[in-house]
Short mmCIF file of C-alpha atoms and ligand atoms in Angstrom, two decimals:
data_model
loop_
_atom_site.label_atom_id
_atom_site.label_comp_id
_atom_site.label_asym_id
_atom_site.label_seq_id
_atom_site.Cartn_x
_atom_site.Cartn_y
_atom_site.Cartn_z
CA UNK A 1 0.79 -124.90 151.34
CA UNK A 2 2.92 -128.00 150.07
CA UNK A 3 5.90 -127.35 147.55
CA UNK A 4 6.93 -129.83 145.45
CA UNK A 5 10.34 -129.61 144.17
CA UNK A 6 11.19 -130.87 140.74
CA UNK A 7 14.22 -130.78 139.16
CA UNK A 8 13.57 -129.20 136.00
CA UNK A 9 10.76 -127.99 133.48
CA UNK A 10 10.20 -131.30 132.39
CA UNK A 11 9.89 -132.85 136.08
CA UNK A 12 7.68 -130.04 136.94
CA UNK A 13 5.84 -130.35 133.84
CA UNK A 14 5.55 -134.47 134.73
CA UNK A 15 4.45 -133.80 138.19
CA UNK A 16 1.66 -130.64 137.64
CA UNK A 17 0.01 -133.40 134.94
CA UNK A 18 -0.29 -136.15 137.50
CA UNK A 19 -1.91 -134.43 140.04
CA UNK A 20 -4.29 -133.18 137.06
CA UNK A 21 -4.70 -136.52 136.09
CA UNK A 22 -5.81 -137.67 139.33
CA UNK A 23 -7.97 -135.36 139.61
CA UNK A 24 -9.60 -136.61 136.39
CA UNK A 25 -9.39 -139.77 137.85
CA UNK A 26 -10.74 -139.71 141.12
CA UNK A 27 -13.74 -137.34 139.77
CA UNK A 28 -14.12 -138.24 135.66
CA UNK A 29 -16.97 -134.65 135.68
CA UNK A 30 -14.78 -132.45 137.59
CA UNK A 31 -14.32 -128.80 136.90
CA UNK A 32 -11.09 -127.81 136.18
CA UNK A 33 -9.93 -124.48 136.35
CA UNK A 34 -7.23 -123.85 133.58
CA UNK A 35 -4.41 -121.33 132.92
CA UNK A 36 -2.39 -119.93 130.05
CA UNK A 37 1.37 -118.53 129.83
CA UNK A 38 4.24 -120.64 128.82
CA UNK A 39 4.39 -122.43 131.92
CA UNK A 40 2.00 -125.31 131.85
CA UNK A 41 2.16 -126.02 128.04
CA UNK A 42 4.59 -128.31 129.01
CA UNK A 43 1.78 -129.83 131.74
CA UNK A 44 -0.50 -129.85 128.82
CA UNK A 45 1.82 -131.94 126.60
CA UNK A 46 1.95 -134.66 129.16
CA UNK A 47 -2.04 -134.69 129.95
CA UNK A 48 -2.12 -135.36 125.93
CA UNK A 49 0.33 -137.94 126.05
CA UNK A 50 -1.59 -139.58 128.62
CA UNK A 51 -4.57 -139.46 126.73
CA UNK A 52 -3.09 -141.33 123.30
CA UNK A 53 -2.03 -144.25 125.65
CA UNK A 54 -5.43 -144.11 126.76
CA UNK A 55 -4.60 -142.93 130.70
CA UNK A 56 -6.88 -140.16 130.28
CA UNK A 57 -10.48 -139.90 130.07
CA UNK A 58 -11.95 -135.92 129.18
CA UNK A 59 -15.03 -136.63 128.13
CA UNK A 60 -16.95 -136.02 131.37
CA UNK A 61 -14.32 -133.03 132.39
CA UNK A 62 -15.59 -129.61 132.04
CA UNK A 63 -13.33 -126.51 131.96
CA UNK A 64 -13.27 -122.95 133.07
CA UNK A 65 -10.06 -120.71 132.07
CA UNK A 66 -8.71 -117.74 133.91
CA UNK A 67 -8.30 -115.13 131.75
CA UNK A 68 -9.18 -113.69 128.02
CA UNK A 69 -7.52 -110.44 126.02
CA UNK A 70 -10.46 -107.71 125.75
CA UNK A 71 -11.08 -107.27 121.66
CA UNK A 72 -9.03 -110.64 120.09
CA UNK A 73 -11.33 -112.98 118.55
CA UNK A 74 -11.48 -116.46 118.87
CA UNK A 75 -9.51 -117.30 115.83
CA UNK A 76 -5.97 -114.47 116.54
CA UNK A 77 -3.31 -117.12 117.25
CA UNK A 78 -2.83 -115.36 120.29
CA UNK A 79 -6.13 -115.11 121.94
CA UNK A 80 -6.40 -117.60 124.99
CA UNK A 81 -9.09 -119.52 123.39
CA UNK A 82 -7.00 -120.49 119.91
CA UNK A 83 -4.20 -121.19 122.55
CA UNK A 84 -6.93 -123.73 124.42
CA UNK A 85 -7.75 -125.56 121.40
CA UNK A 86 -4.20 -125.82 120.19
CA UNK A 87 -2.93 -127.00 123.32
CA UNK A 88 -5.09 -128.60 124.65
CA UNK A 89 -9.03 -129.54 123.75
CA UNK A 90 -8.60 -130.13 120.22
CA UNK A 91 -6.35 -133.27 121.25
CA UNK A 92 -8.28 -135.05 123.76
CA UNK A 93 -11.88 -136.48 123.84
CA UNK A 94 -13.15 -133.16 125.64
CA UNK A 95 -17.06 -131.90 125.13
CA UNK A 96 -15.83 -128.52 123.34
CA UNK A 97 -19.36 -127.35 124.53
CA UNK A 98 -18.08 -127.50 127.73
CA UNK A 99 -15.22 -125.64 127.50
CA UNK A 100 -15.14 -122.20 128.73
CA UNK A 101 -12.95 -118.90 128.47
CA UNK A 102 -14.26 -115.11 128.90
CA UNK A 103 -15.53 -113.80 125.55
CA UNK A 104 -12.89 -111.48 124.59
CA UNK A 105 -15.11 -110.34 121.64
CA UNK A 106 -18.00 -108.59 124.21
CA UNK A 107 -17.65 -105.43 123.84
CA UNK A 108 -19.97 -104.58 127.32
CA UNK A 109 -17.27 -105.53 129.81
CA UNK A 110 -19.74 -105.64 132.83
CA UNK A 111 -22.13 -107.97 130.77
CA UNK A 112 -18.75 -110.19 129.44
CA UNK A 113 -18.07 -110.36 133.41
CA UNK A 114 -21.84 -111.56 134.59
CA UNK A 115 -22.03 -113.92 132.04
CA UNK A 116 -18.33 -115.62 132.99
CA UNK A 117 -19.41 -115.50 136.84
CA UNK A 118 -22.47 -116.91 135.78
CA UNK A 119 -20.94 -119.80 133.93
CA UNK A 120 -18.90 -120.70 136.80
CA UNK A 121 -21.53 -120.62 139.29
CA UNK A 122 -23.62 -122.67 136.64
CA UNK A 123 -20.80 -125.66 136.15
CA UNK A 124 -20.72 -125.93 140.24
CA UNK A 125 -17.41 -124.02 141.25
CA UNK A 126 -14.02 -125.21 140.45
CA UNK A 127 -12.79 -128.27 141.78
CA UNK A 128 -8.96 -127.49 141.17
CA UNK A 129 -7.37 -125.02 139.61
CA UNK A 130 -4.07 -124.62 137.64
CA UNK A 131 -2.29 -121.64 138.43
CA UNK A 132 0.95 -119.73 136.53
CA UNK A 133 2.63 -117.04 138.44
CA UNK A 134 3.20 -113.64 136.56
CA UNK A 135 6.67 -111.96 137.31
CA UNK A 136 4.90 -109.33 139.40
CA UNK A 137 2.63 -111.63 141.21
CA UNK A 138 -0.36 -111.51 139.29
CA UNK A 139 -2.51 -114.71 138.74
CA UNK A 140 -4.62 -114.92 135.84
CA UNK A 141 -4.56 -110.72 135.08
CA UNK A 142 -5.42 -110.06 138.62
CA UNK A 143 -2.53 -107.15 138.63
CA UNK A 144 -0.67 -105.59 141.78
CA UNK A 145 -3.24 -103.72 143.96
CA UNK A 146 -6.97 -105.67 143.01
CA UNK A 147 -9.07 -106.39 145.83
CA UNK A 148 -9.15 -110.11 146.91
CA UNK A 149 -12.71 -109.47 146.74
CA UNK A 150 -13.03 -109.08 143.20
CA UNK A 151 -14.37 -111.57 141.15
CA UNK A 152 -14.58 -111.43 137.30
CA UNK A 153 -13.63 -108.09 136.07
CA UNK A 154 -11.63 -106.39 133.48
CA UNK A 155 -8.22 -105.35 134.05
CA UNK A 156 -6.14 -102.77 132.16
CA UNK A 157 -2.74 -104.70 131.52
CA UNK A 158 0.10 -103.05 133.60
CA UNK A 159 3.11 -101.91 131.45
CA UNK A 160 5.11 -104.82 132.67
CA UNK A 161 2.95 -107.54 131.72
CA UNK A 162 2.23 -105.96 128.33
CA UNK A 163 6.65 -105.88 128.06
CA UNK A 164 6.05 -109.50 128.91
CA UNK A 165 3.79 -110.67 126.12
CA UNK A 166 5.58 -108.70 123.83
CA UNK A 167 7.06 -111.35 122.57
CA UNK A 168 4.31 -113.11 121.09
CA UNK A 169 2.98 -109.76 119.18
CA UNK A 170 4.41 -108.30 116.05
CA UNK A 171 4.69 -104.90 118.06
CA UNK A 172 4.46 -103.34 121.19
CA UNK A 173 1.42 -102.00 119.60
CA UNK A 174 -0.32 -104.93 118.54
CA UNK A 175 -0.33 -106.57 122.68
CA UNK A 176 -3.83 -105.95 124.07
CA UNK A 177 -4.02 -103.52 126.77
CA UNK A 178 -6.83 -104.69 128.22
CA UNK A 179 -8.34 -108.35 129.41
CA UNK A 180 -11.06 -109.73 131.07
CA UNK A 181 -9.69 -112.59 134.21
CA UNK A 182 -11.43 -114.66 136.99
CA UNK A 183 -11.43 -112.71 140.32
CA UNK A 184 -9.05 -113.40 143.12
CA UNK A 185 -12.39 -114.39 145.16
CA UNK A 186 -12.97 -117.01 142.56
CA UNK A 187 -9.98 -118.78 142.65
CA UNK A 188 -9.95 -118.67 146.65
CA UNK A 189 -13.18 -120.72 145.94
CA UNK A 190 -11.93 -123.68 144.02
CA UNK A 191 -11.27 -126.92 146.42
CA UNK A 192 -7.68 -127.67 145.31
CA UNK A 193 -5.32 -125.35 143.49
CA UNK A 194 -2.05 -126.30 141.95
CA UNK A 195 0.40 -123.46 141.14
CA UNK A 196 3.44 -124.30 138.42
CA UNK A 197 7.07 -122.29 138.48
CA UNK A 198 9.88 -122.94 136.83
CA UNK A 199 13.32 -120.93 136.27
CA UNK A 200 15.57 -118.91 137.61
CA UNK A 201 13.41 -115.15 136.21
CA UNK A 202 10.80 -116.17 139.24
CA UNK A 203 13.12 -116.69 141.99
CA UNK A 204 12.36 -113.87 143.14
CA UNK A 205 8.69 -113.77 143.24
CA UNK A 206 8.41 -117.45 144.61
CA UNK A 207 10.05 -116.00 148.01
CA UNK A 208 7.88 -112.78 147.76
CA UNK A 209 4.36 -114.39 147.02
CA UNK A 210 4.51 -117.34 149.39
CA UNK A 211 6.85 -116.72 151.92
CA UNK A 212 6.35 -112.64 152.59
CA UNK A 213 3.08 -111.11 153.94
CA UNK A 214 0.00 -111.39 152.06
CA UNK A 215 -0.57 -108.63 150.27
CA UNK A 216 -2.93 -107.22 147.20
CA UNK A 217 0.41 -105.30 145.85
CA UNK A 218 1.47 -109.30 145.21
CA UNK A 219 -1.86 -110.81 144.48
CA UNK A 220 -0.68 -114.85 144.62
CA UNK A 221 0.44 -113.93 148.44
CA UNK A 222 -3.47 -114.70 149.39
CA UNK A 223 -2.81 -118.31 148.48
CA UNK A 224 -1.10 -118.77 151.47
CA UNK A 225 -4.59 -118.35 153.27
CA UNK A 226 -6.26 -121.37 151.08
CA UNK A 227 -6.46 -124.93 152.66
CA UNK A 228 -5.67 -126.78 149.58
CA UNK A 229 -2.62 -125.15 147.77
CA UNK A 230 0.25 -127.32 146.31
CA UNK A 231 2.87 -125.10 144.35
CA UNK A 232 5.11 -127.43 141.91
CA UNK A 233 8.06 -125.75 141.53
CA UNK A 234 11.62 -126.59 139.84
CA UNK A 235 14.48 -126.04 141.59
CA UNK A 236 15.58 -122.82 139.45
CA UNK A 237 12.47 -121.08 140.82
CA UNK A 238 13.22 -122.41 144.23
CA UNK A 239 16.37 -121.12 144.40
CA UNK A 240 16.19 -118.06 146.43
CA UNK A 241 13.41 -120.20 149.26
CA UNK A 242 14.98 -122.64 151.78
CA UNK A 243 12.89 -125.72 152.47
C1 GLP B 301 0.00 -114.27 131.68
C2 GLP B 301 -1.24 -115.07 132.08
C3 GLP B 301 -1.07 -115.69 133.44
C4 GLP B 301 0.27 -116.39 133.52
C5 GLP B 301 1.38 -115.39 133.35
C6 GLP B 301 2.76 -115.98 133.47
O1 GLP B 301 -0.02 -112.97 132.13
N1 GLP B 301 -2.43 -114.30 132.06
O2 GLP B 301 -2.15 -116.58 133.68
O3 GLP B 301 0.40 -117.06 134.73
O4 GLP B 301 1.23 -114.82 132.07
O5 GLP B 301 3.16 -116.49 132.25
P1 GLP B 301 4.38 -117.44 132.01
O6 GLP B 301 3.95 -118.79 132.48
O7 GLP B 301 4.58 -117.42 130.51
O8 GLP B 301 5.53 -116.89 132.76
#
């Protein structure tokens, strides 16, 4: 595992989109594997910026995303997919047809899983994947106590991540309980994964996920057993590690 230490959201933000970018670079049809949460918008914004000074080149890239809330369709401001678009693939020269989430809107959960483990089987595998790090551990939904094994599935939300995405919901009520997320399996697959952590709130979890046993109760602790793992981190979120 390498860390890279950044100073601040911004740094981190800077460095996560160059090692993105060169993987655009170095392979202009890769497969990347992308994430949601508040930490890599700011990775986003910098890919973007990239792009309108003409850096960046997406329209040979195709994209697989972790995860997808079970019953929010495509257009809720809040469903992974709108957050995509808006982010991300309705600002650079990406094939939209070659952008893919879990369909949220599938009401047969073990058909919505086949058809996403198809589709990532189809495009080749990932060749790097961008990672956020949940407060309890979880990548993508892959909660506390899912076997490594699994691959896509769907996950009932613990209450802590539901208190956690609270605050994009007009109520407690209104946060989806349920989601459909890549397998831990899967992501062990992809070549090259990139993990991004910033602030002080995931001090904590930094030290527990990559620097404690490996563990399903902390589900990112199996990164430690992949060859190609580089965690960007800012210094907040590095707080509680010495390097
Ligand atoms: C959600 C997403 C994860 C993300 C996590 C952390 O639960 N499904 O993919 O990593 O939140 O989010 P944040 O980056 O906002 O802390």
């Amino acid at each position: 595992m390498k860390i890279i230490c950044a100073k601040d959201y911004k740094d981190m933000s800077r460095k996560a989109a160059n090692i993105i970018s060169a993987q655009i670079i170095m392979k202009p049809n890769c497969v990347l594997g992308l994430a949601t949460g508040s930490t890599p918008i700011g990775t986003y914004e910098q890919l973007v910026e990239w792009y309108n000074k003409g850096d960046l080149d997406f329209s040979g890239v195709t994209t697989v995303n972790l995860d997808e809330y079970r019953g929010l369709p495509r257009d809720n401001d809040q469903s992974y997919y709108y957050f995509m678009n808006e982010k991300l693939f309705s600002k650079v020269n990406i094939d939209k047809s070659r952008t893919f989430l879990p369909d949220g809107m599938e009401p047969d959960s073990q058909k919505a899983c086949d058809d996403y483990n198809h589709i990532i089987r189809s495009v080749g595998g990932i060749d790097l994947q961008l990672l956020g790090l949940g407060h309890n551990g979880h990548i993508g939904f892959n909660e506390p106590g899912t076997a490594f094994e699994a691959e896509t599935h769907c996950v009932d939300l613990t209450e802590s991540t539901m208190k956690a995405n609270q605050r994009f919901f007009a109520s407690m009520d209104d946060v989806p309980k349920q989601a459909y997320t890549m397998g831990i399996k899967t992501i062990m697959q992809a070549k090259k994964i990139l993990v991004v952590v910033s602030g002080e709130d995931k001090a904590d979890i930094v030290k527990t996920a990559f620097f404690g046993p490996i563990t399903p109760k902390v589900q990112a602790s199996v990164l430690q057993l992949h060859n190609d793992v580089t965690i960007v981190a800012d210094e907040a979120a590095l707080s509680k590690v010495n390097l």
